Coordinates of C-alpha atoms and ligand atoms in Angstrom, one line a residue:
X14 CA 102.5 -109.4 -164.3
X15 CA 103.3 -112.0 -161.8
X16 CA 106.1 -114.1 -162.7
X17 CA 108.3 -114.1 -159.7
X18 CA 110.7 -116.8 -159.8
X19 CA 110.1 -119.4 -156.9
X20 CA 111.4 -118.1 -153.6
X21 CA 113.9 -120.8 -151.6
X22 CA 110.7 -122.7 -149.2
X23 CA 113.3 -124.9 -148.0
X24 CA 115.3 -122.3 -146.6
X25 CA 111.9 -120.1 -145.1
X26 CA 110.6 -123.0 -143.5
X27 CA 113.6 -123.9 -141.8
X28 CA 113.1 -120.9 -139.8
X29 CA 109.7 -122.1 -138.3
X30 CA 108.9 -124.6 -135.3
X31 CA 108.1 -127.6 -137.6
X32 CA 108.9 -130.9 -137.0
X33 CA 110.1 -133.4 -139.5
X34 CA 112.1 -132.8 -142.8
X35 CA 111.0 -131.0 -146.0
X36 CA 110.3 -132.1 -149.1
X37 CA 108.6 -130.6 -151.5
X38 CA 106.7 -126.6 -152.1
X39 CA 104.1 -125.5 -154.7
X40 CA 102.3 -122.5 -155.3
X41 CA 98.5 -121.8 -154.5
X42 CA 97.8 -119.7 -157.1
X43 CA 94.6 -118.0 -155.7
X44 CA 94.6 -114.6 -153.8
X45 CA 95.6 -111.1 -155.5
X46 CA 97.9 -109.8 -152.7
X47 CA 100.1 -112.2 -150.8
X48 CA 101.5 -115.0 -152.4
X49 CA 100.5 -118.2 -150.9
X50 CA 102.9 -121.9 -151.0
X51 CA 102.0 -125.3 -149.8
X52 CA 105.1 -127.6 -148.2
X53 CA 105.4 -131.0 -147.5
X54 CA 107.3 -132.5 -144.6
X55 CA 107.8 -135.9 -144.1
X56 CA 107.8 -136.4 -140.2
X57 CA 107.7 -139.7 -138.4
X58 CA 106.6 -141.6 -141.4
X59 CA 104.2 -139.3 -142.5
X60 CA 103.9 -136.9 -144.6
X61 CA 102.4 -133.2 -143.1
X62 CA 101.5 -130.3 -145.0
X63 CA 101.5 -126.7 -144.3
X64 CA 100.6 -123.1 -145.6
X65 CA 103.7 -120.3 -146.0
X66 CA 102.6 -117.0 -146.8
X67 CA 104.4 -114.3 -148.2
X68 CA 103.0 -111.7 -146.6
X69 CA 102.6 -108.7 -149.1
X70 CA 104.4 -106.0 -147.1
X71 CA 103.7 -102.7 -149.7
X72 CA 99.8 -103.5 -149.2
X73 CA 100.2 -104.6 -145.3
X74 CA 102.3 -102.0 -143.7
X75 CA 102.3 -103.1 -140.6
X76 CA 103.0 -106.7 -140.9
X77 CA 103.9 -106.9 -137.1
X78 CA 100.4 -105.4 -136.3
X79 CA 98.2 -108.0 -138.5
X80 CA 100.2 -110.9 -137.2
X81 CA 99.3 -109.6 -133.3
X82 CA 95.7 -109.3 -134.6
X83 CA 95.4 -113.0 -136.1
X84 CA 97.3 -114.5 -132.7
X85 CA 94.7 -112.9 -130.3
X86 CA 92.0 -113.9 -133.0
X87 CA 93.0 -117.3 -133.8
X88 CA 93.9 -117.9 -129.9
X89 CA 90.6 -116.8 -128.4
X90 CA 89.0 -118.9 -131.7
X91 CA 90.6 -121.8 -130.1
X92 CA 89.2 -121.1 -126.7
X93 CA 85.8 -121.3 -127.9
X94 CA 86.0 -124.4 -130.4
X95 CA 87.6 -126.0 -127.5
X96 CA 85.1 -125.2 -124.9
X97 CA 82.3 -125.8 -127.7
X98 CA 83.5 -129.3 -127.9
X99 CA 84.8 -129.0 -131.6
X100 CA 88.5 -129.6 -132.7
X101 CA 90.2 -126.0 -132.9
X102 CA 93.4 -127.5 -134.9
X103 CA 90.4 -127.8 -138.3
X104 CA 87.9 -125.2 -137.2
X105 CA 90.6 -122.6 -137.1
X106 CA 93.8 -121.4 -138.4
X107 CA 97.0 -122.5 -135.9
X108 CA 100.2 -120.1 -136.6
X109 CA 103.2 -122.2 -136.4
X110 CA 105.9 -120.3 -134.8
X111 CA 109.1 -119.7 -135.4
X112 CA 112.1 -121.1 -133.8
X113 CA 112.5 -117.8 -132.1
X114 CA 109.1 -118.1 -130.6
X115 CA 107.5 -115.2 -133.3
X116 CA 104.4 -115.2 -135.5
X117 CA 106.1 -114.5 -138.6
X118 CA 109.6 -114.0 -139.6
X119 CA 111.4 -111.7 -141.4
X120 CA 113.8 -112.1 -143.6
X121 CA 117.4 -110.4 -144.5
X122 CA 116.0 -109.7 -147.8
X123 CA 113.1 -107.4 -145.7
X124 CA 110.2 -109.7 -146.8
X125 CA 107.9 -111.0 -144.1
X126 CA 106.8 -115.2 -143.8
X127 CA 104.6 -116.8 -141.9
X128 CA 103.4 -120.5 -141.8
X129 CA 100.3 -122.0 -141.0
X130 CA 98.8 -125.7 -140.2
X131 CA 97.6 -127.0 -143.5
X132 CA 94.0 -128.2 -142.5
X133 CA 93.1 -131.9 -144.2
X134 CA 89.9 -133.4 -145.2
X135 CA 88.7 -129.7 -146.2
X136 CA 88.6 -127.4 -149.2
X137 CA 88.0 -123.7 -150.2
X138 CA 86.3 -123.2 -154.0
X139 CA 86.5 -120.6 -156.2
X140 CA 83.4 -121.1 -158.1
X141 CA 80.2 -122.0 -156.6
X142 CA 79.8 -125.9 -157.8
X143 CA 77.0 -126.5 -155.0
X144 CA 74.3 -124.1 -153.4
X145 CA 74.7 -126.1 -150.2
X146 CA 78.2 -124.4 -150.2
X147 CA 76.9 -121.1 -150.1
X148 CA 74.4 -121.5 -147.9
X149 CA 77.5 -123.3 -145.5
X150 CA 80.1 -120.5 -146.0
X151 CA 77.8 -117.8 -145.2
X152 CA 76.5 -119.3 -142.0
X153 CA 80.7 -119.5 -141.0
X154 CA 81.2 -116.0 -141.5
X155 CA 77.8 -115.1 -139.6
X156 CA 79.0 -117.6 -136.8
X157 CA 82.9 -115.8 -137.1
X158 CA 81.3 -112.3 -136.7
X159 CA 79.0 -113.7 -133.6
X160 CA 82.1 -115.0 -132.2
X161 CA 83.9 -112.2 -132.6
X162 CA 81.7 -109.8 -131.3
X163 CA 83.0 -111.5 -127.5
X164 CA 86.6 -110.8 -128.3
X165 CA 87.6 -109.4 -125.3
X166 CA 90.9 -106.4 -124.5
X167 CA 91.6 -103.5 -126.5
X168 CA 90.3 -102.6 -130.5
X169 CA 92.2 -104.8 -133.1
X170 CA 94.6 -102.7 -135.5
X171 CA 93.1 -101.2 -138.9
X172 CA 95.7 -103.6 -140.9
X173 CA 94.6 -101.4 -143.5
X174 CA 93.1 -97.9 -142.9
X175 CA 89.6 -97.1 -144.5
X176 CA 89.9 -100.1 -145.8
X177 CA 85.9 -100.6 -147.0
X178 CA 85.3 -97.0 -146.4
X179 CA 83.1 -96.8 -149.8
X180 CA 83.8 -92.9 -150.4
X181 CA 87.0 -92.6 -149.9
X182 CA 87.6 -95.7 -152.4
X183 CA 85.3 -93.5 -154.6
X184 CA 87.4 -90.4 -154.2
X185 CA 90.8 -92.3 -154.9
X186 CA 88.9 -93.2 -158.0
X187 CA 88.5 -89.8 -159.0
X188 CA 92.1 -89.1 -158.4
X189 CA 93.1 -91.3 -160.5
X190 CA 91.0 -90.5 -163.1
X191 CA 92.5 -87.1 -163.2
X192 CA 95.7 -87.8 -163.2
X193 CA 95.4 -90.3 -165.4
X194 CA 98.8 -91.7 -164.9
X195 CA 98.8 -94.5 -167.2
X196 CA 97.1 -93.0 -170.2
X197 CA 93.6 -95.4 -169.9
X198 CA 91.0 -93.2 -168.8
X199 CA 90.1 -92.7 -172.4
X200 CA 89.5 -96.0 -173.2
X201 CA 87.0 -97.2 -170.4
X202 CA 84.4 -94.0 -170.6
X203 CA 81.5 -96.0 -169.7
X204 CA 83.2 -97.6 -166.9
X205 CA 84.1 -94.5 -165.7
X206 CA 80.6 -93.0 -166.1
X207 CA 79.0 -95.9 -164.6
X208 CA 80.9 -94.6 -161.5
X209 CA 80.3 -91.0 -161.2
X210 CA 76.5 -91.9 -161.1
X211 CA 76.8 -93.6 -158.2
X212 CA 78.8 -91.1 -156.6
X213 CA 75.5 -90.9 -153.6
X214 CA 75.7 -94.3 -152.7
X215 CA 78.9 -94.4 -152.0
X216 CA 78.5 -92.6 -148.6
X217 CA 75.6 -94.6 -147.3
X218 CA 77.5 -97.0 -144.7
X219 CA 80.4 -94.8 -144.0
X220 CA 77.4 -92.1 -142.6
X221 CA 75.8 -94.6 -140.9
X222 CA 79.1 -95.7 -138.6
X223 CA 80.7 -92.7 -138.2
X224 CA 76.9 -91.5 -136.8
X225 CA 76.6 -94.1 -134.7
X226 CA 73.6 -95.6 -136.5
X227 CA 75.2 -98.7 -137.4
X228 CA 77.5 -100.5 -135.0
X229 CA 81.1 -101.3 -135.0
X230 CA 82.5 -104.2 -135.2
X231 CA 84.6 -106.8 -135.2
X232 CA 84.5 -108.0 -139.1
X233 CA 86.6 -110.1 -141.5
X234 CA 86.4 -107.9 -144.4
X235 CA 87.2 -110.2 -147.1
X236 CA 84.3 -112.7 -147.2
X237 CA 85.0 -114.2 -150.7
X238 CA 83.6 -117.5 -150.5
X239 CA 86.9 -119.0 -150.9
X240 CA 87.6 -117.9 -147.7
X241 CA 85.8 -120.3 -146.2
X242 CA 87.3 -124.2 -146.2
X243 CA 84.4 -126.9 -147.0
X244 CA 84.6 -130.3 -145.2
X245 CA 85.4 -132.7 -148.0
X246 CA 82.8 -135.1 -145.8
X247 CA 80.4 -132.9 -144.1
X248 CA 79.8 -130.2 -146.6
X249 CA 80.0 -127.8 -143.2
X250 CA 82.2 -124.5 -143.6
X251 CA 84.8 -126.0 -141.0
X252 CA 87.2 -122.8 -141.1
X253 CA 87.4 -119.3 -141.8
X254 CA 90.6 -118.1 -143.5
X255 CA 92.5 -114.9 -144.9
X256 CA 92.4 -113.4 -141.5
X257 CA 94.2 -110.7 -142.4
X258 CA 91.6 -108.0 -142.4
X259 CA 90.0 -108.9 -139.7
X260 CA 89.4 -105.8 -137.8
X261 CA 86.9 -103.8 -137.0
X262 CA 84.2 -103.0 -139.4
X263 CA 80.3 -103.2 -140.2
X264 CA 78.5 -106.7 -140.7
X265 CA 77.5 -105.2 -143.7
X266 CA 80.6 -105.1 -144.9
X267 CA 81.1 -108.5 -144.6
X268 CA 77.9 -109.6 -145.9
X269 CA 78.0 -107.4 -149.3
X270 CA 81.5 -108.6 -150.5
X271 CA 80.3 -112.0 -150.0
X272 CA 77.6 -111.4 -152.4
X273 CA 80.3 -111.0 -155.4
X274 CA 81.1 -114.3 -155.6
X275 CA 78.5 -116.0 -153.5
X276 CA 75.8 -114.8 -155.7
X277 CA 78.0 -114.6 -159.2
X278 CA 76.7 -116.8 -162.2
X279 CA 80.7 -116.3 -163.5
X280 CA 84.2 -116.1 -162.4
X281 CA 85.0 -112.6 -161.2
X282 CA 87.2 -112.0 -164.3
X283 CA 84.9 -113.7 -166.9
X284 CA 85.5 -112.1 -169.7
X285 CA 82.6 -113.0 -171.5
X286 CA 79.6 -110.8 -170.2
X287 CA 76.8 -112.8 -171.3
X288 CA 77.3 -115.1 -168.5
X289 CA 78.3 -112.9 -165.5
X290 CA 75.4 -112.4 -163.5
X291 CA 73.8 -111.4 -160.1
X292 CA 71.5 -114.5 -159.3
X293 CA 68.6 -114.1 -156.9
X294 CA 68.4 -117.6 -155.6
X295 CA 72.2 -118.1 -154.6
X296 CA 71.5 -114.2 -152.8
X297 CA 68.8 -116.4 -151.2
X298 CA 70.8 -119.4 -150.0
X299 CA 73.2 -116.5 -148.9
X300 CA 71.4 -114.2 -146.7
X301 CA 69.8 -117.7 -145.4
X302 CA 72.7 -118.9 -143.8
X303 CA 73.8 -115.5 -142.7
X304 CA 70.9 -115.1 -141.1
X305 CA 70.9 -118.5 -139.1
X306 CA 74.0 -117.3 -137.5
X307 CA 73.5 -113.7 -137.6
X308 CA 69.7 -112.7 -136.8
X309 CA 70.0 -112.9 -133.0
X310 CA 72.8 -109.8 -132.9
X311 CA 71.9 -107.7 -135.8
X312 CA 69.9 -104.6 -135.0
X313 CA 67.5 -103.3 -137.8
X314 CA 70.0 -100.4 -139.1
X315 CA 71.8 -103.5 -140.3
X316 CA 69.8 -105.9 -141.4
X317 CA 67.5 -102.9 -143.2
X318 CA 70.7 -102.1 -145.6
X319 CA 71.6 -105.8 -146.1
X320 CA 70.4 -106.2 -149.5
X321 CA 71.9 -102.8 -150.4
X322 CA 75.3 -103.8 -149.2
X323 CA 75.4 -106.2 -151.5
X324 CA 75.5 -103.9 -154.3
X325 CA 77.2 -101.4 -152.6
X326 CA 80.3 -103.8 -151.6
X327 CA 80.3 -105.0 -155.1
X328 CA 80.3 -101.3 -156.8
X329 CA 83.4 -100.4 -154.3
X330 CA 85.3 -103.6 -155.3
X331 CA 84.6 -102.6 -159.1
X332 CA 85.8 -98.9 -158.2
X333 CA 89.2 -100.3 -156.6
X334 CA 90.0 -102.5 -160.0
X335 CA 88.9 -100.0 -162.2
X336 CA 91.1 -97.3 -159.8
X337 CA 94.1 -100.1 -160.3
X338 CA 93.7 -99.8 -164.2
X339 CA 93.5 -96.5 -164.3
X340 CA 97.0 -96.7 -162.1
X341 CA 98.7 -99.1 -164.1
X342 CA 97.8 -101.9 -162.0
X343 CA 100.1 -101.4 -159.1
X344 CA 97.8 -103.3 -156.5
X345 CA 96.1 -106.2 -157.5
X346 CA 97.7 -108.9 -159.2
X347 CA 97.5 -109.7 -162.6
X348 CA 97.6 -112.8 -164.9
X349 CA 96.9 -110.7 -168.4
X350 CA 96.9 -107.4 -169.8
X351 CA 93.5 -105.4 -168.9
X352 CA 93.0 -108.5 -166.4
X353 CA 91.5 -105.6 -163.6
X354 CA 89.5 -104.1 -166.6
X355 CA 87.7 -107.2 -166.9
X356 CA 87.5 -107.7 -163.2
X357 CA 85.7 -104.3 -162.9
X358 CA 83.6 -104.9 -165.6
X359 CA 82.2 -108.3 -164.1
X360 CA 81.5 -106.3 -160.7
X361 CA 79.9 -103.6 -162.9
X362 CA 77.5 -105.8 -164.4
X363 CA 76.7 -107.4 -160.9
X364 CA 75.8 -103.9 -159.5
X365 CA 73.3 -103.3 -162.1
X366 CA 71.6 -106.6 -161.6
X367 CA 71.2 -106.1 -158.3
X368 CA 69.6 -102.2 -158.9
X369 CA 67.3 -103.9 -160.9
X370 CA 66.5 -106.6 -158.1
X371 CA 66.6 -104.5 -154.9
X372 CA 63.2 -105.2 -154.0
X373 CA 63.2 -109.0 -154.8
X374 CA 66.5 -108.9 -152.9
X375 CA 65.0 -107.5 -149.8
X376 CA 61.8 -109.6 -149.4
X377 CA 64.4 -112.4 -149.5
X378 CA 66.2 -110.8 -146.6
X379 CA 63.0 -110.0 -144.7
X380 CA 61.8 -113.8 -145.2
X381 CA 65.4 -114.9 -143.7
X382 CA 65.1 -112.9 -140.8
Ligands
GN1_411 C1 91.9 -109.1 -152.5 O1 94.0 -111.3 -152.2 P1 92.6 -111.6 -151.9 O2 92.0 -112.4 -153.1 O3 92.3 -112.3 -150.6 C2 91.6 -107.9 -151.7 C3 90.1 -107.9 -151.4 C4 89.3 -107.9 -152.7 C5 89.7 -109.1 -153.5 C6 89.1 -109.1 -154.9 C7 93.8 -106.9 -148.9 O4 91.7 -110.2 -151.8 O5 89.7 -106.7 -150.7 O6 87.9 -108.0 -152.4 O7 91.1 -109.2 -153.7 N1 92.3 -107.9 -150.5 C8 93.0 -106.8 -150.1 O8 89.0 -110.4 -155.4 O9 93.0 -105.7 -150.8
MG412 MG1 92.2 -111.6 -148.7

């Protein structure tokens, strides 16, 4: 479980082009794969915050090749705020170099840092308190992928291969099921059977691209709502964050994982199943503010599986913690025993919901578009 004692912040940020003296460092507890600090400085009087990252190297391979993808994302980002008229140091993550002049740095030890500005007057949540919020957060990943789509030179790096690529997360699955390594497989039958039904869907997207029936693009890939900082004032979603999947991908990728928590009644690892849920009128609010970015690129082989991606992103999300159980839990971090047990279980229960709702969730789309 994750109980790593508190790595030396004093001594990482040191290394980085920061002005002023340190102070203080606490963990942010949220994300299940880096691990994620804040740091007080105290420069010129005032106090300045900012975001280290751990980056987690085992996951990301190729740390050097995700930090060249967030520098020519976050740079061209700042082109356009900039020539937009809006302020690029809140509307998009600034990497704060190192003293050598790199993007991240790495350490004797062989773990990899990198810091970030910590942006004020904004907040990300990781429960939906306010529907305005969803509507907000999913308009800033429709307006990231619109910008994105202009990204000029060469393809970005797959920072992780297949990454959404629904049946090969299905056939790791069965893997693991077979070997069985950590004796669980027994214990989670109708987990596991809820799976192997869905074995067809799992193809559906994956076809589609490699077909050429649904574009490429350039997509974030991890469009939990908390991904997405809320002005504190404004209610606006300001900035998209956790750039480090962005790379290229379907829309409908993007769209259908934010659907997990965007349209969840409950925390992703509520226990208590009474109260997880797939709820029709946050998918509404979603696909609304989607759409107001969005409509004007999509071509109809995407927007005609939008309400399917939502339940498809949200099986393959329950496949990959249920895969991690079955493993021993070797990828996703957790806070208690059977913690991605309960995490599948919650995705499980969305994915039914939504089978249930696919019509009601497409008229929504179509009335959106
Ligand atoms: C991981 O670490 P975090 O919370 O940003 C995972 C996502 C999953 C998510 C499930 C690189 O994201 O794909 O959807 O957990 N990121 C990676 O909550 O695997
Ligand atoms: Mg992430």
């Amino acid at each position: 479980m994750d109980k790593k004692p508190l790595p030396e912040l004093d001594r990482i940020c040191a290394a980085f082009d920061c002005a002023g003296t340190w102070i203080s460092s606490c963990p942010i507890p949220s994300g299940h794969i880096n691990d994620t600090y804040c740091s007080e400085f105290a420069a010129s009087g005032r106090r300045v915050k900012y975001v280290n990252q751990r980056i987690n190297h085992l996951v990301f391979r190729e740390p050097e090749q995700l930090m060249e993808n967030i520098g020519r994302v976050t740079r061209f980002a700042r082109e356009q705020i900039t020539a937009a008229g809006g302020d690029p140091d809140r509307e998009t993550l600034t990497i704060v170099p190192t003293r050598d002049g790199e993007s991240f740095l790495r350490t004797s030890e062989g773990t990899y840092w990198r810091m970030f500005r910590y942006i004020d007057g904004a907040r990300t949540y990781d429960r939906v308190e306010d529907l305005r919020h969803v509507y907000a957060a999913s308009k800033a990943f429709g307006n990231f992928q619109k910008m994105l789509a202009r990204l000029p030179g060469e393809r970005l790096h797959e920072t992780i291969p297949n990454f959404h690529h629904t049946r090969k997360r299905f056939e790791a699955f069965r893997d693991a099921l077979e070997h069985d390594p950590a004796g669980r497989a027994s214990g989670v039958r109708p987990e596991i059977d809820f799976v192997l039904a869905r074995e067809k869907d799992t193809g559906v997207v994956v076809d589609g691209l490699a077909a050429g029936r649904i574009p490429e693009r350039v997509t974030h890939n991890d469009t939990k709502l908390n991904n997405v900082m809320i002005d504190d004032r404004t209610g606006e979603g300001i900035c998209v964050i956790d750039l480090d999947t962005v790379m290229p991908g379907s829309v409908l990728y993007d769209f259908g994982d934010s659907v997990r928590l965007g349209a969840a009644t409950a925390a992703e690892d509520e226990r208590d199943l009474a109260k997880v849920g797939f709820d029709i009128g946050m998918f509404d609010r979603l696909a609304a503010g989607y759409l107001d970015a969005a409509r004007d690129f999509l071509v109809p082989a995407e927007t005609d599986l939008l309400a399917f991606s939502a339940k498809l992103l949200t099986l393959e999300c329950g496949i990959r913690f249920l895969t991690d159980h079955l493993k021993g839990d070797v990828y996703f971090k957790i806070h208690r025993p059977g913690h991605n047990l309960d995490r599948a279980r919650t995705q499980f229960k969305m994915v039914a919901e939504m089978e249930r709702q696919l019509d009601a969730m497409d008229a929504v789309v179509r009335k959106s578009l």
